[in-house]
Structures are given as structure tokens and as C-alpha cells.
Short mmCIF file of C-alpha atoms in Angstrom, two decimals:
data_model
loop_
_atom_site.label_atom_id
_atom_site.label_comp_id
_atom_site.label_asym_id
_atom_site.label_seq_id
_atom_site.Cartn_x
_atom_site.Cartn_y
_atom_site.Cartn_z
CA MET H 1 56.04 206.45 116.30
CA GLN H 2 59.19 204.42 116.74
CA GLN H 3 62.46 205.71 115.41
CA MET H 4 64.00 203.41 112.86
CA ASP H 5 67.51 202.16 113.28
CA LYS H 6 69.72 203.60 110.56
CA ARG H 7 70.77 200.06 109.66
CA ASP H 8 67.14 199.22 108.77
CA GLN H 9 66.76 202.13 106.39
CA PRO H 10 67.10 201.41 102.62
CA ALA H 11 70.42 202.53 101.23
CA THR H 12 70.47 204.97 98.34
CA GLY H 13 73.14 206.54 96.22
CA ALA H 14 75.79 205.50 93.73
CA GLY H 15 78.01 202.56 94.51
CA VAL H 16 75.78 201.22 97.22
CA PHE H 17 75.01 197.49 97.18
CA VAL H 18 71.32 196.65 97.14
CA ALA H 19 70.45 193.32 98.68
CA ILE H 20 68.52 190.92 96.45
CA PRO H 21 66.43 188.19 98.01
CA TRP H 22 67.61 184.60 97.47
CA GLN H 23 64.34 183.69 95.71
CA ARG H 24 65.06 186.23 93.01
CA TRP H 25 68.62 184.91 92.59
CA ARG H 26 67.24 181.42 92.01
CA CYS H 27 64.91 182.80 89.35
CA TYR H 28 67.82 184.45 87.58
CA LEU H 29 69.87 181.27 87.78
CA ARG H 30 67.04 179.17 86.35
CA GLN H 31 66.64 181.59 83.44
CA GLY H 32 70.40 181.60 82.81
CA MET H 33 70.60 177.83 82.84
CA HIS H 34 67.69 177.70 80.40
CA TRP H 35 69.56 179.99 78.01
CA VAL H 36 72.77 177.99 78.36
CA LEU H 37 70.94 174.73 77.71
CA GLN H 38 69.26 176.20 74.63
CA PHE H 39 72.65 177.38 73.34
CA LEU H 40 74.27 173.99 73.94
CA VAL H 41 71.37 172.17 72.27
CA GLY H 42 71.73 174.49 69.26
CA ILE H 43 75.47 173.82 69.03
CA VAL H 44 74.92 170.06 69.23
CA ALA H 45 72.18 170.22 66.58
CA LEU H 46 74.36 172.33 64.27
CA GLY H 47 77.27 169.94 64.79
CA ALA H 48 75.04 167.01 63.94
CA VAL H 49 73.92 168.72 60.73
CA VAL H 50 77.52 169.51 59.80
CA LEU H 51 78.55 165.92 60.48
CA MET H 52 75.64 164.65 58.40
CA VAL H 53 76.60 166.94 55.51
CA LEU H 54 80.25 165.97 55.78
CA GLY H 55 79.29 162.33 55.96
CA PHE H 56 77.10 162.66 52.90
CA VAL H 57 79.79 164.47 50.93
CA SER H 58 82.50 162.10 52.11
CA SER H 59 80.57 158.93 51.40
CA HIS H 60 79.21 160.01 48.05
CA ALA H 61 82.00 162.21 46.77
CA SER H 62 84.49 159.40 47.16
CA LEU H 63 82.52 157.06 44.93
CA PRO H 64 84.42 156.17 41.76
CA LEU H 65 83.10 156.47 38.23
CA ALA H 66 79.75 154.99 37.32
CA ASN H 67 80.73 151.56 36.07
CA PRO H 68 84.28 150.26 36.53
CA LYS H 69 83.86 148.03 33.48
CA LEU H 70 83.10 151.12 31.39
CA ALA H 71 85.64 153.33 33.14
CA VAL H 72 87.79 154.49 30.25
CA GLU H 73 89.16 157.97 29.65
CA SER H 74 86.31 160.24 28.63
CA ILE H 75 86.30 163.72 27.13
CA LEU H 76 83.58 165.87 28.68
CA HIS H 77 82.63 169.07 26.86
CA ILE H 78 81.04 171.69 29.11
CA PRO H 79 79.45 174.60 27.21
CA ALA H 80 79.92 178.11 28.56
CA GLY H 81 77.25 179.14 31.06
CA SER H 82 76.32 175.60 32.11
CA SER H 83 74.81 175.24 35.59
CA SER H 84 75.90 172.53 38.01
CA ALA H 85 72.61 170.71 37.28
CA GLU H 86 73.32 170.79 33.53
CA ILE H 87 76.89 169.60 34.09
CA GLY H 88 75.60 166.81 36.32
CA ARG H 89 73.20 165.74 33.59
CA LEU H 90 76.06 165.64 31.04
CA LEU H 91 78.16 163.55 33.43
CA GLU H 92 75.34 161.09 33.98
CA GLU H 93 74.50 160.87 30.25
CA GLN H 94 78.11 159.91 29.53
CA SER H 95 78.04 157.36 32.40
CA ILE H 96 80.81 159.25 34.17
CA VAL H 97 78.87 159.57 37.46
CA ARG H 98 76.07 157.49 38.89
CA SER H 99 73.82 160.47 39.61
CA GLY H 100 73.92 163.89 38.03
CA ILE H 101 71.65 165.21 40.80
CA MET H 102 74.11 163.98 43.42
CA PHE H 103 76.94 165.75 41.58
CA SER H 104 74.94 168.98 41.56
CA ARG H 105 74.00 168.70 45.25
CA VAL H 106 77.55 167.96 46.37
CA SER H 107 78.83 170.87 44.29
CA GLN H 108 76.27 173.16 45.92
CA LEU H 109 77.13 171.93 49.42
CA LEU H 110 80.80 172.62 48.75
CA GLY H 111 80.01 176.06 47.36
CA THR H 112 81.68 175.30 44.03
CA ASP H 113 78.57 175.24 41.84
CA GLN H 114 79.13 178.84 40.65
CA ARG H 115 82.82 178.27 39.94
CA LEU H 116 82.66 175.33 37.51
CA GLN H 117 84.36 176.33 34.26
CA ALA H 118 83.53 175.61 30.62
CA GLY H 119 85.91 173.59 28.45
CA ASP H 120 86.88 170.07 27.43
CA TYR H 121 88.02 167.84 30.28
CA LEU H 122 89.78 164.49 30.23
CA LEU H 123 88.27 162.37 33.00
CA SER H 124 90.25 159.29 33.92
CA PRO H 125 89.14 155.90 35.29
CA GLY H 126 88.61 155.81 39.04
CA MET H 127 88.06 159.54 39.54
CA ASN H 128 85.54 160.40 42.25
CA LEU H 129 83.16 163.33 42.55
CA MET H 130 85.63 165.43 44.54
CA GLU H 131 88.32 164.97 41.88
CA ILE H 132 85.89 165.75 39.06
CA ILE H 133 84.62 168.86 40.84
CA GLY H 134 88.21 169.92 41.52
CA ASN H 135 89.09 169.65 37.84
CA LEU H 136 86.04 171.59 36.71
CA GLU H 137 86.53 174.28 39.34
CA SER H 138 90.22 174.83 38.56
CA GLY H 139 89.69 174.75 34.79
CA ARG H 140 92.17 171.90 34.27
CA VAL H 141 90.98 171.19 30.74
CA ALA H 142 92.10 168.14 28.81
CA THR H 143 95.41 168.69 27.04
CA LYS H 144 97.65 166.65 24.80
CA ARG H 145 101.39 167.00 24.43
CA VAL H 146 102.51 166.81 20.79
CA LEU H 147 106.05 166.81 19.42
CA ILE H 148 106.47 168.34 15.97
CA HIS H 149 109.89 167.39 14.61
CA GLU H 150 112.16 169.57 12.50
CA GLY H 151 111.67 168.80 8.83
CA MET H 152 108.05 167.65 9.06
CA ASN H 153 105.87 169.07 6.30
CA ALA H 154 102.28 170.27 6.61
CA GLU H 155 100.87 166.90 5.54
CA GLN H 156 102.87 165.08 8.23
CA ILE H 157 101.98 167.67 10.87
CA ALA H 158 98.29 167.41 10.01
CA GLN H 159 98.45 163.62 10.24
CA ARG H 160 100.15 163.71 13.64
CA LEU H 161 97.62 166.18 15.04
CA ALA H 162 94.77 164.10 13.61
CA ASP H 163 96.25 160.96 15.21
CA TYR H 164 96.01 162.77 18.56
CA GLY H 165 92.39 163.61 17.85
CA LEU H 166 93.11 167.33 17.79
CA VAL H 167 92.21 168.33 14.24
CA ASP H 168 90.29 167.37 11.17
CA LYS H 169 93.17 166.67 8.80
CA GLU H 170 91.52 167.95 5.63
CA ARG H 171 90.32 171.15 7.27
CA PHE H 172 93.75 171.76 8.79
CA LEU H 173 95.45 171.35 5.40
CA ALA H 174 92.89 173.60 3.70
CA LEU H 175 93.66 176.37 6.20
CA VAL H 176 97.42 175.87 5.86
CA ALA H 177 97.13 176.10 2.07
CA ASP H 178 96.03 179.75 2.20
CA GLU H 179 97.14 182.12 4.94
CA ARG H 180 94.31 184.54 4.06
CA LEU H 181 91.74 182.15 5.51
CA ILE H 182 93.16 182.88 8.96
CA TYR H 183 95.22 186.05 8.71
CA GLY H 184 93.61 187.97 5.88
CA ASP H 185 96.29 190.41 4.71
CA SER H 186 98.05 190.59 8.08
CA PHE H 187 100.42 187.59 8.04
CA PRO H 188 103.59 188.68 9.89
CA VAL H 189 105.95 187.69 7.05
CA PRO H 190 105.51 189.33 3.62
CA LYS H 191 105.64 186.61 0.98
CA PRO H 192 104.34 185.92 -2.52
CA TYR H 193 103.27 182.36 -1.75
CA PRO H 194 100.03 181.94 0.26
CA ALA H 195 100.70 178.58 1.96
CA LEU H 196 101.81 178.40 5.59
CA GLU H 197 104.16 175.50 4.90
CA GLY H 198 107.43 176.20 6.70
CA TYR H 199 105.91 178.56 9.27
CA LEU H 200 104.43 175.88 11.55
CA PHE H 201 107.39 175.96 13.90
CA PRO H 202 108.70 172.57 15.08
CA ASP H 203 108.48 172.29 18.85
CA THR H 204 106.76 170.43 21.68
CA TYR H 205 103.26 171.80 22.09
CA ILE H 206 100.54 171.36 24.66
CA PHE H 207 97.19 171.74 22.95
CA ALA H 208 93.84 171.80 24.71
CA VAL H 209 91.35 169.26 23.47
CA GLY H 210 88.66 171.18 21.63
CA GLN H 211 90.93 173.90 20.27
CA SER H 212 90.03 174.78 16.70
CA GLU H 213 92.34 174.18 13.75
CA GLU H 214 92.72 177.95 13.45
CA GLU H 215 93.86 178.26 17.06
CA ILE H 216 96.40 175.45 16.67
CA ILE H 217 97.83 176.95 13.47
CA LYS H 218 98.03 180.40 15.07
CA LYS H 219 99.87 178.95 18.05
CA MET H 220 102.48 177.29 15.83
CA VAL H 221 102.97 180.39 13.68
CA ALA H 222 103.20 182.53 16.83
CA ARG H 223 106.00 180.26 18.01
CA PHE H 224 107.88 180.91 14.75
CA VAL H 225 107.40 184.65 15.20
CA GLU H 226 108.60 184.48 18.80
CA VAL H 227 111.61 182.20 18.37
CA ALA H 228 112.92 182.95 14.90
CA LEU H 229 111.49 186.00 13.17
CA PRO H 230 113.30 188.92 14.88
CA GLU H 231 116.73 187.39 14.29
CA LEU H 232 115.89 186.28 10.76
CA GLU H 233 114.73 189.73 9.71
CA THR H 234 118.11 191.20 10.59
CA LYS H 235 120.24 188.39 9.19
CA ALA H 236 118.25 187.99 5.97
CA GLU H 237 118.51 191.69 5.17
CA ALA H 238 122.26 191.60 5.82
CA ILE H 239 122.81 189.07 3.01
CA GLY H 240 120.23 190.47 0.61
CA TYR H 241 117.48 187.89 1.13
CA THR H 242 113.90 188.12 2.30
CA VAL H 243 112.73 186.21 5.34
CA HIS H 244 110.56 184.04 3.10
CA GLU H 245 113.57 183.12 0.93
CA ILE H 246 115.57 182.19 4.03
CA VAL H 247 112.73 180.03 5.37
CA THR H 248 112.42 178.34 1.98
CA LEU H 249 116.14 177.62 1.76
CA ALA H 250 116.23 176.47 5.40
CA SER H 251 113.43 173.99 4.71
CA ILE H 252 115.56 172.33 2.01
CA ILE H 253 118.69 172.36 4.18
CA GLU H 254 116.69 170.76 7.00
CA LYS H 255 115.67 167.87 4.76
CA GLU H 256 119.18 167.34 3.36
CA ALA H 257 121.15 167.46 6.61
CA MET H 258 121.11 164.56 9.04
CA VAL H 259 123.65 165.95 11.51
CA GLU H 260 123.52 169.50 12.82
CA ARG H 261 127.18 170.32 12.19
CA GLU H 262 126.60 169.97 8.44
CA LEU H 263 123.74 172.49 8.31
CA PRO H 264 125.93 175.55 7.59
CA ILE H 265 128.11 173.58 5.12
CA ILE H 266 125.12 172.42 3.08
CA SER H 267 123.84 175.99 3.27
CA GLY H 268 127.18 177.16 1.89
CA VAL H 269 126.88 174.76 -1.06
CA PHE H 270 123.39 176.01 -1.91
CA HIS H 271 124.39 179.66 -1.59
CA ASN H 272 127.34 179.02 -3.91
CA ARG H 273 125.03 177.46 -6.48
CA LEU H 274 122.47 180.25 -6.23
CA ASN H 275 125.22 182.85 -6.62
CA VAL H 276 126.32 181.41 -9.98
CA GLY H 277 122.86 180.47 -11.26
CA MET H 278 123.22 176.70 -10.84
CA ARG H 279 120.15 174.64 -10.08
CA LEU H 280 120.03 173.37 -6.50
CA GLN H 281 119.23 169.80 -7.63
CA SER H 282 117.93 168.79 -4.23
CA ASP H 283 116.15 165.42 -4.01
CA PRO H 284 113.78 166.52 -1.19
CA THR H 285 112.26 169.19 -3.44
CA VAL H 286 111.23 166.47 -5.90
CA GLN H 287 110.02 164.12 -3.17
CA TYR H 288 107.88 166.96 -1.81
CA VAL H 289 105.67 167.01 -4.91
CA MET H 290 105.48 163.23 -5.40
CA GLU H 291 102.26 161.52 -4.38
CA ASN H 292 104.23 158.51 -3.10
CA PRO H 293 107.79 159.73 -2.56
CA ARG H 294 110.64 157.21 -2.73
CA PRO H 295 113.89 157.46 -0.76
CA ARG H 296 115.83 157.06 -3.99
CA LEU H 297 114.69 158.91 -7.11
CA TYR H 298 114.60 157.61 -10.67
CA LEU H 299 115.63 159.72 -13.64
CA ARG H 300 111.98 160.11 -14.66
CA ASP H 301 111.22 161.63 -11.27
CA LEU H 302 113.65 164.44 -12.00
CA GLU H 303 111.45 165.50 -14.93
CA ILE H 304 108.34 166.15 -12.83
CA ASP H 305 107.03 169.52 -13.93
CA SER H 306 106.64 171.50 -10.74
CA PRO H 307 108.11 174.84 -9.64
CA PHE H 308 109.32 172.97 -6.55
CA ASN H 309 111.48 170.65 -8.68
CA THR H 310 114.95 172.15 -8.30
CA TYR H 311 116.34 169.69 -10.85
CA LYS H 312 114.12 171.28 -13.49
CA TYR H 313 114.01 174.91 -12.36
CA ALA H 314 116.80 177.19 -11.16
CA GLY H 315 116.59 179.31 -8.04
CA LEU H 316 114.51 178.69 -4.96
CA PRO H 317 111.10 177.01 -5.00
CA PRO H 318 108.11 179.32 -4.45
CA GLY H 319 107.92 178.33 -0.80
CA PRO H 320 109.23 176.01 1.91
CA ILE H 321 108.96 172.22 1.69
CA SER H 322 109.08 171.54 5.43
CA SER H 323 109.16 173.21 8.83
CA PRO H 324 112.80 174.04 9.54
CA GLY H 325 114.11 174.33 13.07
CA LYS H 326 115.99 177.33 14.37
CA ALA H 327 119.41 175.81 13.64
CA ALA H 328 118.52 175.31 9.97
CA LEU H 329 117.04 178.81 9.76
CA LEU H 330 120.23 180.35 11.14
CA ALA H 331 122.35 178.17 8.85
CA ALA H 332 120.39 179.43 5.84
CA ALA H 333 121.06 183.01 6.91
CA GLU H 334 124.70 182.37 7.91
CA PRO H 335 126.20 179.88 5.43
CA ALA H 336 129.65 178.45 6.03
CA ASP H 337 132.40 180.08 3.99
CA VAL H 338 133.21 177.07 1.80
CA ASP H 339 133.94 176.59 -1.90
CA TYR H 340 132.05 173.32 -2.24
CA MET H 341 129.51 172.99 -5.04
CA TYR H 342 128.40 169.36 -4.58
CA PHE H 343 127.70 166.83 -1.85
CA VAL H 344 126.61 163.21 -1.72
CA ALA H 345 125.22 161.18 1.17
CA LYS H 346 127.55 158.54 2.63
CA GLY H 347 124.75 156.43 4.08
CA ASP H 348 125.64 157.08 7.72
CA GLY H 349 123.88 160.43 8.00
CA THR H 350 126.87 162.48 6.85
CA HIS H 351 127.95 163.74 3.42
CA VAL H 352 131.04 163.95 1.26
CA PHE H 353 131.55 167.43 -0.19
CA SER H 354 133.37 168.31 -3.40
CA ARG H 355 134.39 171.37 -5.40
CA THR H 356 134.18 170.02 -8.96
CA TYR H 357 131.79 167.79 -10.83
CA ALA H 358 134.58 165.29 -11.58
CA GLU H 359 135.38 165.05 -7.88
CA HIS H 360 131.67 164.66 -7.15
CA LEU H 361 131.41 161.72 -9.58
CA ARG H 362 134.35 159.99 -7.87
CA ASN H 363 132.70 160.49 -4.49
CA ARG H 364 129.47 159.00 -5.79
CA ARG H 365 131.29 155.88 -6.92
CA ARG H 366 133.02 155.61 -3.54
CA VAL H 367 129.71 155.58 -1.69
CA GLY H 368 128.23 153.05 -4.11
CA LEU H 369 126.07 155.28 -6.31
#
């Protein structure tokens, strides 16, 4: 038996390199290349699918509204709990998109179908699917900006809101006529008169389309509570008035004054009259109860039998005649220290004030009355 050379013996033990035949290496290489090729083919296929999806979304989501000739602003109401398919159907029914199914599919591909929010949306001409989906996902509901001026009464406020398509005028006025319909017995200002006239605070509001009349009224009253009530409670008590009396007086001052600097002076005149039991004799209180008010009153108008007619009845009316702004409210609570008892309009927005009736008559003649 021949003795084997130690170099021909198989090596054993840790860290010892074992020779692998070249044929086996080629087999391993072929298998590795096969795996690499499969991986690359998968990547290319996935990329192609992604590109196809992106191309579909890009080409279809950028399409404008259904029919450019019909592309006017549309209000879309989406009920709570609506699926993307239901929303797509609503969009197609209103001719806002060409295909409700396409809207639903694109929304699903983008992963937004579970995030579309309920509400009323204003959709403008030329919007594409991506813009519509973006609005519905972010909850950018349709809103309208409305300016309520100082001195507007409930009738005028209701008409303005109705002109914007925000309220039913008659329903709004019915709710304003009786605070209990909204607040029950929890209105924030104790008062003997149920109407909300005077408490719809004048301001610039942004209302969502679809808000109820109750919600709009509550928002306006809440603005009064926020801006005016805390200060009024303190100042009214300091001069022996209730908040309701101050709001009522402020509503008359607001209608009489044309320039802000005269607010506290006119307030001083009215306070002086109230202190001695004189009737306020304010034209706006008569105009408030007239069906067709005139800028200039006739003598017969002064005889209208209404508790709001301050020519006929002494003291304050039962409630406000307009929505006073904060300046008028503060003027009512902080009258100027004057001894005037009368004033007459000059015709330029300002007034001439007088202490005696004889002086008042002379001033009337001077201004052409």
C-alpha cells in the first residue's frame, strides 16, 4: 500500500479552505444570475405598473369639469358616511365630473377614499379631479363672507343672508322673534323681551354653506357675548342700568349718529332726557315699526301706537331696534357729560345740539326744517 503525500490528504478543521471544483462554481453562478434576472424583471414590471397607474391618474385626474359650457359654480352636498363611489355618483349626477366611477377609482388609487369628508362644497369651473379630491379630503367646505353693518335690524340682516343663499328669510326671522326657540331659558342676557333684535352682533362673518339658521344666529349672538357682554355687564351696573337697557339705548344711538365722535354726545342727550322723564322722541324708533319707513316723518307718523314709538311713550322701548356696534354700546354705557337736551341733523351727517327748546327751534330753522 502506497503512502499518501500529506498534500494529497483532505484538509479538515476550522478555518481551512476547501477547494470547490470549477463546475460547481459555474452552477452557483448560473443560479445567482437567474435570481438576479428574476429580481430585475420584477422591478421593471413593478415600475411599469407604477408608471401606468401614475399615467392613468395624471391623464384622467387633470381633466376639467364635465362640460365647459355648463361649468358654473356648483354646490355639492355630501352626506355623512358617503363612500367614494356614492360621492362619485353625486358628482356625475350634477355633471361635475365625466365619470363617477373614474372619480372613485382615482380616489382609491391615491388612498384618499377613506378620508373624504361630509359637507357642502363650492366647486368652481375648470377644477380637475385632483383639485376636487383635495377639497373633499381637506374638508374645505363652501363658505361665504358676509358683512353685517352696525345699525342693521333683523329684517335687513335676514335679507342680506337670504341674498347670499344662506338662510330662509322667514324662518330666520321667526327664530329671531323668540329666543326660546333656540336658547330655551338659557339666553346669556336676562331680558323681558323675547326677540333677539340687537344681539346679532355686526361684524364680518364667514358662514359655511349649509349651516342652519339656528347655527348662524348662535354664531352672531356668540360674537356679541365675546366682544361686548363682559364689559357691558360691569359698565351697565355702574350706572344703574341692565345690559338689555344699554343694548336698547345703544341701538337707538347707532341709528341717530352718523359720525362716531357724536355717539357719546347723543348718548348724553338721551340720558339727560331719561333722567328727567322726557320722551326720547327719536325718529328711528318710529321708522322701526313702519311697514314702509320714510326718511322724513309726517306728524301722523308720530301718532303710531306702538311701545317702540318714543314720541308717544316715555322711557326706553321694550327692546333694541337695530344691532349696535361696540362703539355705540360703550357710548350708551358711558355718556358724555353734557347738558344738551336736543339735537337736529344738519344734513351732512353731523348734528347741532342745544340746551333749550327755544334754541332747538332756532337750530331747526337754520338747517331748513
